XYZ file of N, CA and C in Angstrom:
450
model
N 65.572 78.849 130.538
C 66.684 79.604 129.994
C 66.110 80.677 129.073
N 66.518 81.903 129.282
C 66.078 83.028 128.454
C 67.285 83.668 127.787
N 67.024 84.373 126.709
C 68.050 85.201 126.089
C 67.580 86.649 126.192
N 68.520 87.557 126.124
C 68.182 88.975 126.140
C 69.282 89.751 125.439
N 68.911 90.911 124.927
C 69.853 91.775 124.243
C 69.885 93.121 124.954
N 71.066 93.693 125.062
C 71.210 95.010 125.680
C 72.118 95.903 124.855
N 71.899 97.202 124.991
C 72.729 98.198 124.333
C 73.041 99.276 125.364
N 74.290 99.683 125.414
C 74.707 100.824 126.228
C 75.359 101.808 125.265
N 74.748 102.975 125.117
C 75.277 104.006 124.221
C 75.882 105.130 125.047
N 76.977 105.695 124.542
C 77.714 106.749 125.253
C 77.427 108.099 124.596
N 76.748 108.996 125.312
C 76.572 110.361 124.789
C 77.945 111.004 124.637
N 78.792 110.742 125.600
C 80.207 111.139 125.569
C 80.925 110.226 126.544
N 82.237 110.166 126.435
C 83.010 109.278 127.303
C 83.806 110.037 128.357
N 83.502 111.311 128.552
C 84.188 112.078 129.592
C 83.960 111.406 130.943
N 85.049 111.043 131.601
C 84.953 110.420 132.922
C 84.590 108.946 132.867
N 84.410 108.395 131.677
C 84.075 106.980 131.518
C 85.070 106.313 130.582
N 85.436 105.117 130.908
C 86.248 104.305 130.010
C 85.333 103.232 129.429
N 85.127 103.226 128.113
C 84.295 102.172 127.528
C 84.791 100.771 127.893
N 86.107 100.592 127.973
C 86.639 99.282 128.351
C 86.206 98.908 129.769
N 86.213 99.889 130.671
C 85.778 99.622 132.050
C 84.282 99.341 132.105
N 83.503 100.034 131.297
C 82.067 99.776 131.249
C 81.812 98.352 130.761
N 82.544 97.934 129.722
C 82.386 96.562 129.227
C 82.793 95.543 130.290
N 83.901 95.803 130.953
C 84.352 94.901 132.025
C 83.312 94.828 133.129
N 82.783 95.995 133.533
C 81.789 96.027 134.599
C 80.499 95.319 134.194
N 80.106 95.474 132.930
C 78.916 94.762 132.429
C 79.137 93.251 132.508
N 80.258 92.805 131.994
C 80.556 91.376 131.999
C 80.579 90.838 133.426
N 81.235 91.570 134.319
C 81.346 91.148 135.714
C 79.962 91.110 136.378
N 79.171 92.162 136.201
C 77.845 92.221 136.827
C 76.948 91.093 136.317
N 76.981 90.847 135.014
C 76.119 89.808 134.451
C 76.575 88.417 134.872
N 77.883 88.209 134.960
C 78.398 86.916 135.416
C 77.979 86.648 136.856
N 78.025 87.669 137.685
C 77.616 87.513 139.085
C 76.116 87.259 139.222
N 75.363 87.610 138.195
C 73.920 87.358 138.185
C 73.592 86.039 137.457
N 74.603 85.190 137.273
C 74.460 83.873 136.636
C 73.980 83.942 135.192
N 74.401 84.968 134.467
C 74.104 85.060 133.043
C 75.367 84.754 132.255
N 75.202 84.083 131.140
C 76.315 83.838 130.222
C 76.277 84.920 129.153
N 77.366 85.642 129.014
C 77.469 86.653 127.964
C 77.906 85.915 126.705
N 77.017 85.852 125.718
C 77.317 85.105 124.495
C 77.757 86.026 123.361
N 77.689 87.320 123.586
C 78.174 88.295 122.620
C 78.355 89.635 123.298
N 79.494 90.248 123.110
C 79.794 91.553 123.710
C 80.702 92.286 122.738
N 80.232 93.410 122.237
C 81.005 94.121 121.218
C 80.908 95.625 121.443
N 82.060 96.293 121.388
C 82.134 97.750 121.444
C 82.263 98.252 120.014
N 81.408 99.174 119.638
C 81.440 99.751 118.291
C 81.622 101.251 118.418
N 82.565 101.774 117.663
C 82.903 103.187 117.787
C 82.553 103.945 116.510
N 82.540 105.278 116.596
C 82.238 106.084 115.416
C 83.253 105.896 114.294
N 84.450 105.449 114.622
C 85.467 105.250 113.595
C 85.234 103.965 112.802
N 84.217 103.205 113.174
C 83.876 101.960 112.494
C 82.493 102.142 111.855
N 82.418 102.791 110.663
C 81.134 103.176 110.090
C 80.245 102.025 109.649
N 80.804 100.878 109.363
C 79.990 99.730 108.948
C 80.330 98.548 109.837
N 79.461 97.575 109.873
C 79.740 96.358 110.628
C 80.963 95.704 110.005
N 81.745 94.977 110.797
C 83.005 94.407 110.299
C 82.864 93.593 109.023
N 81.776 92.869 108.840
C 81.640 92.059 107.636
C 81.104 92.847 106.455
N 81.083 94.174 106.556
C 80.713 95.020 105.440
C 79.220 95.163 105.222
N 78.449 94.944 106.250
C 76.996 95.025 106.126
C 76.482 96.443 106.247
N 75.260 96.563 106.670
C 74.560 97.827 106.803
C 75.243 98.729 107.827
N 75.238 100.029 107.576
C 75.782 100.977 108.549
C 75.039 100.839 109.876
N 75.767 101.034 110.965
C 75.201 100.904 112.308
C 73.964 101.769 112.505
N 74.008 103.068 112.201
C 72.825 103.896 112.445
C 71.599 103.443 111.652
N 71.829 102.982 110.422
C 70.713 102.524 109.594
C 70.092 101.272 110.195
N 70.922 100.301 110.548
C 70.419 99.052 111.112
C 69.713 99.294 112.446
N 70.348 100.043 113.340
C 69.735 100.289 114.639
C 68.516 101.197 114.528
N 68.534 102.123 113.586
C 67.373 102.987 113.387
C 66.162 102.196 112.938
N 66.366 101.270 111.994
C 65.269 100.427 111.524
C 64.764 99.534 112.651
N 65.666 98.991 113.435
C 65.301 98.142 114.573
C 64.536 98.952 115.610
N 64.992 100.167 115.895
C 64.359 101.000 116.930
C 62.955 101.448 116.540
N 62.632 101.451 115.246
C 61.268 101.811 114.839
C 60.249 100.852 115.433
N 60.639 99.602 115.648
C 59.733 98.639 116.269
C 59.954 98.543 117.778
N 60.901 99.309 118.285
C 61.228 99.315 119.716
C 61.284 100.756 120.213
N 60.155 101.366 120.525
C 60.175 102.761 120.986
C 61.115 102.990 122.181
N 61.278 101.968 123.021
C 62.165 102.123 124.179
C 63.637 102.190 123.769
N 63.949 101.865 122.515
C 65.330 101.931 122.025
C 65.607 103.197 121.234
N 64.619 104.082 121.137
C 64.763 105.281 120.308
C 65.939 106.156 120.748
N 66.107 106.353 122.052
C 67.190 107.212 122.541
C 68.559 106.615 122.214
N 68.683 105.296 122.349
C 69.938 104.622 122.011
C 70.224 104.784 120.520
N 69.215 104.548 119.688
C 69.391 104.659 118.235
C 69.764 106.081 117.829
N 69.201 107.066 118.510
C 69.520 108.469 118.206
C 70.979 108.783 118.514
N 71.474 108.276 119.634
C 72.874 108.490 120.006
C 73.803 107.840 118.974
N 73.468 106.621 118.557
C 74.275 105.926 117.553
C 74.225 106.682 116.224
N 73.037 107.189 115.864
C 72.905 107.955 114.621
C 73.754 109.220 114.656
N 74.006 109.748 115.862
C 74.867 110.921 116.018
C 76.350 110.560 115.959
N 76.654 109.270 115.719
C 78.048 108.852 115.585
C 78.755 108.545 116.879
N 78.003 108.271 117.918
C 78.613 107.978 119.216
C 78.881 106.485 119.372
N 79.766 106.152 120.294
C 80.143 104.769 120.563
C 79.042 104.050 121.351
N 79.014 102.730 121.199
C 78.051 101.942 121.971
C 78.540 100.511 122.154
N 77.943 99.846 123.136
C 78.216 98.449 123.424
C 76.939 97.677 123.111
N 77.085 96.597 122.389
C 75.974 95.711 122.050
C 76.281 94.364 122.690
N 75.320 93.800 123.422
C 75.574 92.537 124.086
C 74.364 91.624 124.035
N 74.635 90.341 124.049
C 73.598 89.324 124.144
C 73.991 88.399 125.280
N 73.000 88.001 126.064
C 73.274 87.092 127.166
C 72.123 86.101 127.298
N 72.403 85.029 128.003
C 71.364 84.052 128.258
C 71.562 83.448 129.631
N 70.464 82.948 130.179
C 70.493 82.342 131.492
C 69.121 82.434 132.121
N 69.014 81.939 133.348
C 67.727 82.010 134.038
C 67.328 83.468 134.286
N 66.109 83.804 133.984
C 65.578 85.156 134.186
C 66.461 86.230 133.546
N 66.921 85.961 132.336
C 67.850 86.870 131.654
C 67.267 88.272 131.489
N 65.972 88.379 131.236
C 65.363 89.694 131.019
C 65.539 90.579 132.245
N 65.167 90.049 133.389
C 65.251 90.812 134.641
C 66.699 91.028 135.050
N 67.499 90.002 134.933
C 68.889 90.093 135.390
C 69.730 91.011 134.508
N 69.464 91.039 133.208
C 70.192 91.969 132.351
C 69.898 93.405 132.763
N 68.635 93.737 132.981
C 68.303 95.101 133.424
C 68.963 95.415 134.766
N 68.977 94.441 135.672
C 69.624 94.634 136.971
C 71.126 94.862 136.792
N 71.765 94.104 135.908
C 73.196 94.274 135.657
C 73.510 95.630 135.061
N 72.693 96.080 134.118
C 72.890 97.405 133.515
C 72.736 98.492 134.567
N 71.762 98.345 135.462
C 71.581 99.337 136.530
C 72.781 99.369 137.469
N 73.382 98.216 137.742
C 74.594 98.176 138.583
C 75.737 98.945 137.917
N 75.867 98.789 136.611
C 76.919 99.499 135.879
C 76.642 101.002 135.904
N 75.394 101.400 135.725
C 75.038 102.822 135.792
C 75.355 103.383 137.173
N 75.033 102.624 138.209
C 75.304 103.075 139.585
C 76.809 103.217 139.819
N 77.589 102.277 139.283
C 79.048 102.332 139.451
C 79.659 103.516 138.706
N 78.983 103.982 137.665
C 79.502 105.114 136.883
C 79.346 106.437 137.625
N 78.562 106.440 138.695
C 78.389 107.663 139.494
C 77.822 108.801 138.672
N 78.394 110.007 138.811
C 77.876 111.168 138.090
C 77.957 111.026 136.570
N 78.869 110.181 136.097
C 79.014 109.984 134.649
C 77.886 109.135 134.063
N 77.048 108.539 134.905
C 75.954 107.694 134.428
C 74.999 108.460 133.524
N 74.922 109.771 133.695
C 74.013 110.555 132.850
C 74.458 110.575 131.391
N 75.710 110.180 131.124
C 76.170 110.136 129.735
C 75.870 108.793 129.071
N 75.256 107.868 129.820
C 74.902 106.561 129.282
C 73.411 106.486 128.988
N 73.080 105.920 127.853
C 71.690 105.600 127.525
C 71.655 104.097 127.303
N 70.649 103.432 127.854
C 70.632 101.976 127.795
C 69.312 101.436 127.255
N 69.392 100.222 126.772
C 68.215 99.482 126.321
C 68.407 98.031 126.724
N 67.329 97.398 127.165
C 67.306 95.954 127.400
C 65.946 95.445 126.943
N 65.930 94.279 126.343
C 64.680 93.683 125.877
C 63.671 93.629 127.020
N 62.412 93.921 126.703
C 61.371 94.004 127.731
C 60.587 92.717 127.926
N 60.597 91.831 126.947
C 59.829 90.593 127.059
C 60.586 89.478 126.349
N 60.144 88.250 126.586
C 60.780 87.123 125.938
C 60.660 87.176 124.424
N 59.479 87.552 123.936
C 59.280 87.649 122.488
C 60.142 88.760 121.897
N 60.217 89.891 122.605
C 61.048 91.005 122.135
C 62.518 90.602 122.135
N 62.952 89.903 123.183
C 64.352 89.469 123.273
C 64.710 88.530 122.132
N 63.837 87.573 121.841
C 64.108 86.639 120.748
C 64.209 87.387 119.424
N 63.333 88.354 119.200
C 63.388 89.146 117.963
C 64.636 90.017 117.929
N 64.982 90.645 119.063
C 66.174 91.491 119.127
C 67.431 90.690 118.806
N 67.567 89.547 119.457
C 68.761 88.728 119.267
C 68.821 88.220 117.825
N 67.689 87.761 117.302
C 67.673 87.265 115.924
C 68.023 88.376 114.933
N 67.575 89.612 115.207
C 67.817 90.728 114.292
C 69.266 91.219 114.342
N 69.839 91.271 115.540
C 71.152 91.892 115.693
C 72.293 90.924 115.980
N 72.004 89.676 116.329
C 73.065 88.768 116.759
C 74.061 88.474 115.649
N 73.585 88.337 114.417
C 74.536 88.052 113.333
C 75.527 89.196 113.179
N 75.088 90.414 113.463
C 75.991 91.561 113.409
C 76.936 91.561 114.604
N 76.445 91.079 115.734
C 77.243 91.059 116.949
C 78.325 89.985 116.885
N 77.981 88.851 116.329
C 78.851 87.691 116.424
C 79.236 87.103 115.072
N 78.854 87.778 113.975
C 79.085 87.276 112.628
C 78.560 85.847 112.475
N 77.445 85.585 113.121
C 76.845 84.259 113.090
C 75.353 84.398 113.356
N 74.669 83.320 113.297
C 73.242 83.306 113.592
C 73.028 82.693 114.969
N 72.010 83.165 115.643
C 71.627 82.621 116.937
C 70.247 82.017 116.763
N 70.130 80.764 117.046
C 68.857 80.080 116.873
C 68.261 79.759 118.235
N 66.974 79.898 118.338
C 66.261 79.533 119.555
C 65.890 78.060 119.404
N 66.368 77.225 120.313
C 66.113 75.797 120.258
C 65.183 75.443 121.404
N 64.083 74.784 121.056
C 63.159 74.328 122.092
C 63.828 73.251 122.909
N 63.514 73.156 124.207
C 64.149 72.183 125.077
C 63.973 70.759 124.575
N 62.803 70.446 124.038
C 62.575 69.074 123.578
C 63.400 68.748 122.338
N 63.926 69.764 121.629
C 64.773 69.534 120.460
C 66.250 69.428 120.821
N 66.584 69.830 122.040
C 68.006 69.865 122.445
C 68.542 68.497 122.769
């Protein structure tokens, strides 16, 4: 069982419905046997996390400094654009999350160019990503439990 974190940022929403993108993400990941354990849409009108924590651009900017592959997503968020933050788990979550995101991009057709995405690249990166951002996603902590402890 693996966990993984993904972000879909919208350069603009022309021709795209964020609600449809979220639905398509959930559907694609479910069909790939992944459990979506956190899915949240955050918009520019919501300057801080719901529990009053760090501003989104600040938190994601600090996180992206250790994740060069997330730089484009963090830049879009820093520009005040909307984004979807999700966490999922299941067999081969790393590979399947990227596959699910690609399915959503393909379904978006020409509007896919307005989406920037990030998915954890390794198991260690995924565990760090989820631990860093999950409390913001779900107002809770996500703990990695070894199988022998379960």
